[in-house]
mmCIF file of C-alpha atoms in Angstrom:
data_model
loop_
_atom_site.group_PDB
_atom_site.id
_atom_site.type_symbol
_atom_site.label_atom_id
_atom_site.label_comp_id
_atom_site.label_asym_id
_atom_site.label_seq_id
_atom_site.Cartn_x
_atom_site.Cartn_y
_atom_site.Cartn_z
ATOM 1 C CA MET A 1 170.117 99.842 -0.975
ATOM 2 C CA SER A 2 168.506 96.942 0.191
ATOM 3 C CA SER A 3 167.145 96.303 3.318
ATOM 4 C CA GLU A 4 166.684 92.589 3.002
ATOM 5 C CA HIS A 5 170.251 92.270 5.004
ATOM 6 C CA LEU A 6 169.240 94.569 7.846
ATOM 7 C CA GLU A 7 165.271 92.951 7.942
ATOM 8 C CA ARG A 8 167.395 88.985 8.120
ATOM 9 C CA SER A 9 170.241 90.824 10.660
ATOM 10 C CA LEU A 10 167.850 91.759 12.961
ATOM 11 C CA SER A 11 166.049 88.863 12.983
ATOM 12 C CA LEU A 12 168.780 86.781 13.438
ATOM 13 C CA ARG A 13 169.848 88.671 16.688
ATOM 14 C CA ARG A 14 166.839 89.111 17.905
ATOM 15 C CA ALA A 15 166.523 85.260 17.495
ATOM 16 C CA GLY A 16 169.280 84.968 19.895
ATOM 17 C CA TYR A 17 172.433 84.681 17.233
ATOM 18 C CA SER A 18 175.139 86.638 18.097
ATOM 19 C CA CYS A 19 176.532 89.623 16.638
ATOM 20 C CA GLY A 20 179.283 88.888 14.439
ATOM 21 C CA GLN A 21 176.919 85.693 13.379
ATOM 22 C CA SER A 22 174.210 88.422 12.587
ATOM 23 C CA VAL A 23 176.232 90.573 10.275
ATOM 24 C CA LEU A 24 177.599 87.284 7.718
ATOM 25 C CA MET A 25 175.230 86.067 7.730
ATOM 26 C CA PRO A 26 172.807 87.962 5.793
ATOM 27 C CA TYR A 27 175.376 88.004 3.084
ATOM 28 C CA ALA A 28 176.179 84.474 3.567
ATOM 29 C CA ALA A 29 175.021 82.751 0.281
ATOM 30 C CA GLU A 30 175.116 85.797 -2.263
ATOM 31 C CA LEU A 31 179.063 85.336 -1.275
ATOM 32 C CA GLY A 32 179.492 82.140 -1.583
ATOM 33 C CA LEU A 33 179.614 81.160 1.745
ATOM 34 C CA ASP A 34 176.598 78.028 3.564
ATOM 35 C CA GLU A 35 175.085 80.002 6.539
ATOM 36 C CA GLU A 36 175.563 77.105 8.427
ATOM 37 C CA LEU A 37 179.459 77.806 7.884
ATOM 38 C CA ALA A 38 179.181 81.378 8.290
ATOM 39 C CA SER A 39 177.463 80.834 11.638
ATOM 40 C CA ALA A 40 180.405 79.071 12.634
ATOM 41 C CA ILE A 41 182.917 81.193 11.333
ATOM 42 C CA ALA A 42 181.510 84.322 13.719
ATOM 43 C CA LEU A 43 180.208 82.505 16.426
ATOM 44 C CA PRO A 44 183.881 83.087 18.503
ATOM 45 C CA LEU A 45 183.637 87.382 17.797
ATOM 46 C CA ALA A 46 180.685 87.187 20.236
ATOM 47 C CA GLY A 47 181.201 89.884 23.046
ATOM 48 C CA GLY A 48 184.305 92.103 21.954
ATOM 49 C CA MET A 49 185.700 87.789 20.842
ATOM 50 C CA ALA A 50 185.203 86.330 24.239
ATOM 51 C CA LYS A 51 187.774 89.572 25.497
ATOM 52 C CA GLY A 52 185.350 92.966 25.737
ATOM 53 C CA ARG A 53 187.540 93.278 22.356
ATOM 54 C CA VAL A 54 186.916 94.566 19.081
ATOM 55 C CA CYS A 55 182.939 94.543 18.843
ATOM 56 C CA GLY A 56 181.467 91.322 17.290
ATOM 57 C CA CYS A 57 179.771 93.787 14.844
ATOM 58 C CA LEU A 58 182.329 95.345 13.017
ATOM 59 C CA SER A 59 184.754 91.629 13.202
ATOM 60 C CA GLY A 60 181.396 90.521 11.133
ATOM 61 C CA ALA A 61 182.018 93.340 9.021
ATOM 62 C CA ALA A 62 185.775 92.282 8.769
ATOM 63 C CA LEU A 63 184.444 88.982 6.982
ATOM 64 C CA VAL A 64 182.123 90.574 4.927
ATOM 65 C CA ILE A 65 184.287 93.724 3.481
ATOM 66 C CA GLY A 66 187.143 90.728 2.964
ATOM 67 C CA LEU A 67 184.761 88.808 1.762
ATOM 68 C CA LYS A 68 183.739 90.919 -0.741
ATOM 69 C CA LEU A 69 186.301 92.830 -1.813
ATOM 70 C CA GLY A 70 189.469 91.052 -0.791
ATOM 71 C CA ARG A 71 188.816 88.063 -3.634
ATOM 72 C CA GLY A 72 191.530 87.877 -5.580
ATOM 73 C CA PHE A 73 194.760 88.019 -3.306
ATOM 74 C CA PRO A 74 197.622 87.872 -4.184
ATOM 75 C CA GLN A 75 197.653 88.818 -7.869
ATOM 76 C CA ASN A 76 194.952 91.800 -7.884
ATOM 77 C CA ARG A 77 196.600 93.191 -5.337
ATOM 78 C CA ASP A 78 194.336 96.084 -5.201
ATOM 79 C CA ALA A 79 191.704 94.051 -3.212
ATOM 80 C CA LYS A 80 194.127 94.121 0.085
ATOM 81 C CA LYS A 81 193.689 97.964 -0.731
ATOM 82 C CA GLU A 82 190.566 97.926 -0.981
ATOM 83 C CA SER A 83 189.816 96.029 2.167
ATOM 84 C CA SER A 84 192.137 97.542 4.242
ATOM 85 C CA ARG A 85 190.247 101.122 3.036
ATOM 86 C CA ALA A 86 186.558 100.145 3.545
ATOM 87 C CA LEU A 87 187.595 98.611 7.082
ATOM 88 C CA ARG A 88 189.326 101.575 8.118
ATOM 89 C CA GLU A 89 186.145 103.621 6.763
ATOM 90 C CA LEU A 90 183.936 102.136 9.031
ATOM 91 C CA THR A 91 186.058 101.111 11.975
ATOM 92 C CA GLU A 92 186.328 105.533 11.386
ATOM 93 C CA ARG A 93 182.583 105.850 11.420
ATOM 94 C CA LEU A 94 182.169 103.788 14.928
ATOM 95 C CA GLU A 95 184.872 105.711 16.392
ATOM 96 C CA ALA A 96 183.069 108.819 15.052
ATOM 97 C CA GLN A 97 179.136 107.876 16.188
ATOM 98 C CA TYR A 98 180.117 105.881 19.723
ATOM 99 C CA GLY A 99 184.155 107.184 20.831
ATOM 100 C CA CYS A 100 185.140 103.397 20.235
ATOM 101 C CA THR A 101 184.989 99.609 18.798
ATOM 102 C CA ASN A 102 185.108 98.185 21.919
ATOM 103 C CA CYS A 103 182.720 95.480 23.096
ATOM 104 C CA HIS A 104 182.689 95.902 26.893
ATOM 105 C CA GLU A 105 183.608 99.982 26.652
ATOM 106 C CA LEU A 106 180.223 100.277 24.337
ATOM 107 C CA LEU A 107 178.199 98.652 26.308
ATOM 108 C CA GLY A 108 179.893 99.602 29.219
ATOM 109 C CA LEU A 109 179.784 96.765 31.486
ATOM 110 C CA ASP A 110 181.813 92.270 31.125
ATOM 111 C CA PRO A 111 178.095 90.615 29.674
ATOM 112 C CA SER A 112 179.965 87.806 30.312
ATOM 113 C CA THR A 113 180.016 88.284 34.066
ATOM 114 C CA PRO A 114 176.646 86.962 36.294
ATOM 115 C CA GLU A 115 176.187 90.510 36.916
ATOM 116 C CA GLY A 116 176.859 92.111 33.674
ATOM 117 C CA GLY A 117 174.576 89.764 32.184
ATOM 118 C CA ALA A 118 172.455 90.552 34.623
ATOM 119 C CA LEU A 119 172.502 94.565 33.541
ATOM 120 C CA PHE A 120 172.587 93.918 29.748
ATOM 121 C CA ALA A 121 169.686 92.434 29.894
ATOM 122 C CA GLN A 122 168.119 94.946 32.226
ATOM 123 C CA ASN A 123 168.953 97.656 30.537
ATOM 124 C CA ASN A 124 167.607 96.344 27.074
ATOM 125 C CA LEU A 125 171.257 96.697 25.768
ATOM 126 C CA ARG A 126 170.943 94.827 22.770
ATOM 127 C CA GLU A 127 168.147 97.095 21.798
ATOM 128 C CA THR A 128 169.668 100.124 23.123
ATOM 129 C CA VAL A 129 173.241 99.503 22.012
ATOM 130 C CA CYS A 130 174.156 96.422 20.037
ATOM 131 C CA ILE A 131 171.071 96.666 17.044
ATOM 132 C CA PRO A 132 172.701 100.553 16.090
ATOM 133 C CA VAL A 133 175.626 99.466 15.851
ATOM 134 C CA MET A 134 175.281 96.455 13.804
ATOM 135 C CA GLU A 135 172.867 98.790 11.936
ATOM 136 C CA LEU A 136 175.588 101.087 10.946
ATOM 137 C CA CYS A 137 177.616 98.339 10.449
ATOM 138 C CA ILE A 138 174.823 96.679 8.050
ATOM 139 C CA ARG A 139 174.099 99.922 5.915
ATOM 140 C CA PHE A 140 177.932 100.731 5.611
ATOM 141 C CA LEU A 141 178.064 96.842 4.429
ATOM 142 C CA ASP A 142 175.387 97.535 1.796
ATOM 143 C CA THR A 143 177.623 100.530 0.332
ATOM 144 C CA LEU A 144 180.435 97.960 -1.124
#
């Protein structure tokens, strides 16, 4: 398994990119996507699509899964099956490890509020929550 994706992902996240961007962008070039375009596509995934819903790491991983396994649909009907299977498996791994897949539940707060943002920074949640979730996603994606 290549650690290149993980190293790039960590570098992006620590440089201020969102979790979704940090998962999609390391795969962009090899999957035929310009990195700037990948960044723009994944930007709204941050903060659970800005509403605390599905974790941005998981949403970014879903985009990578689609780019890796979803090509050729509808002619290739297996593309839908394979991409759905992979996303289910990753979701199950996250749920098993963390008990949920929602951003605000994972963090235990809403980082879009002033109070939540302060607690996010104070408790170093980027390093203690976001990055481990991101690592799990990247390691899974590298097995596809």
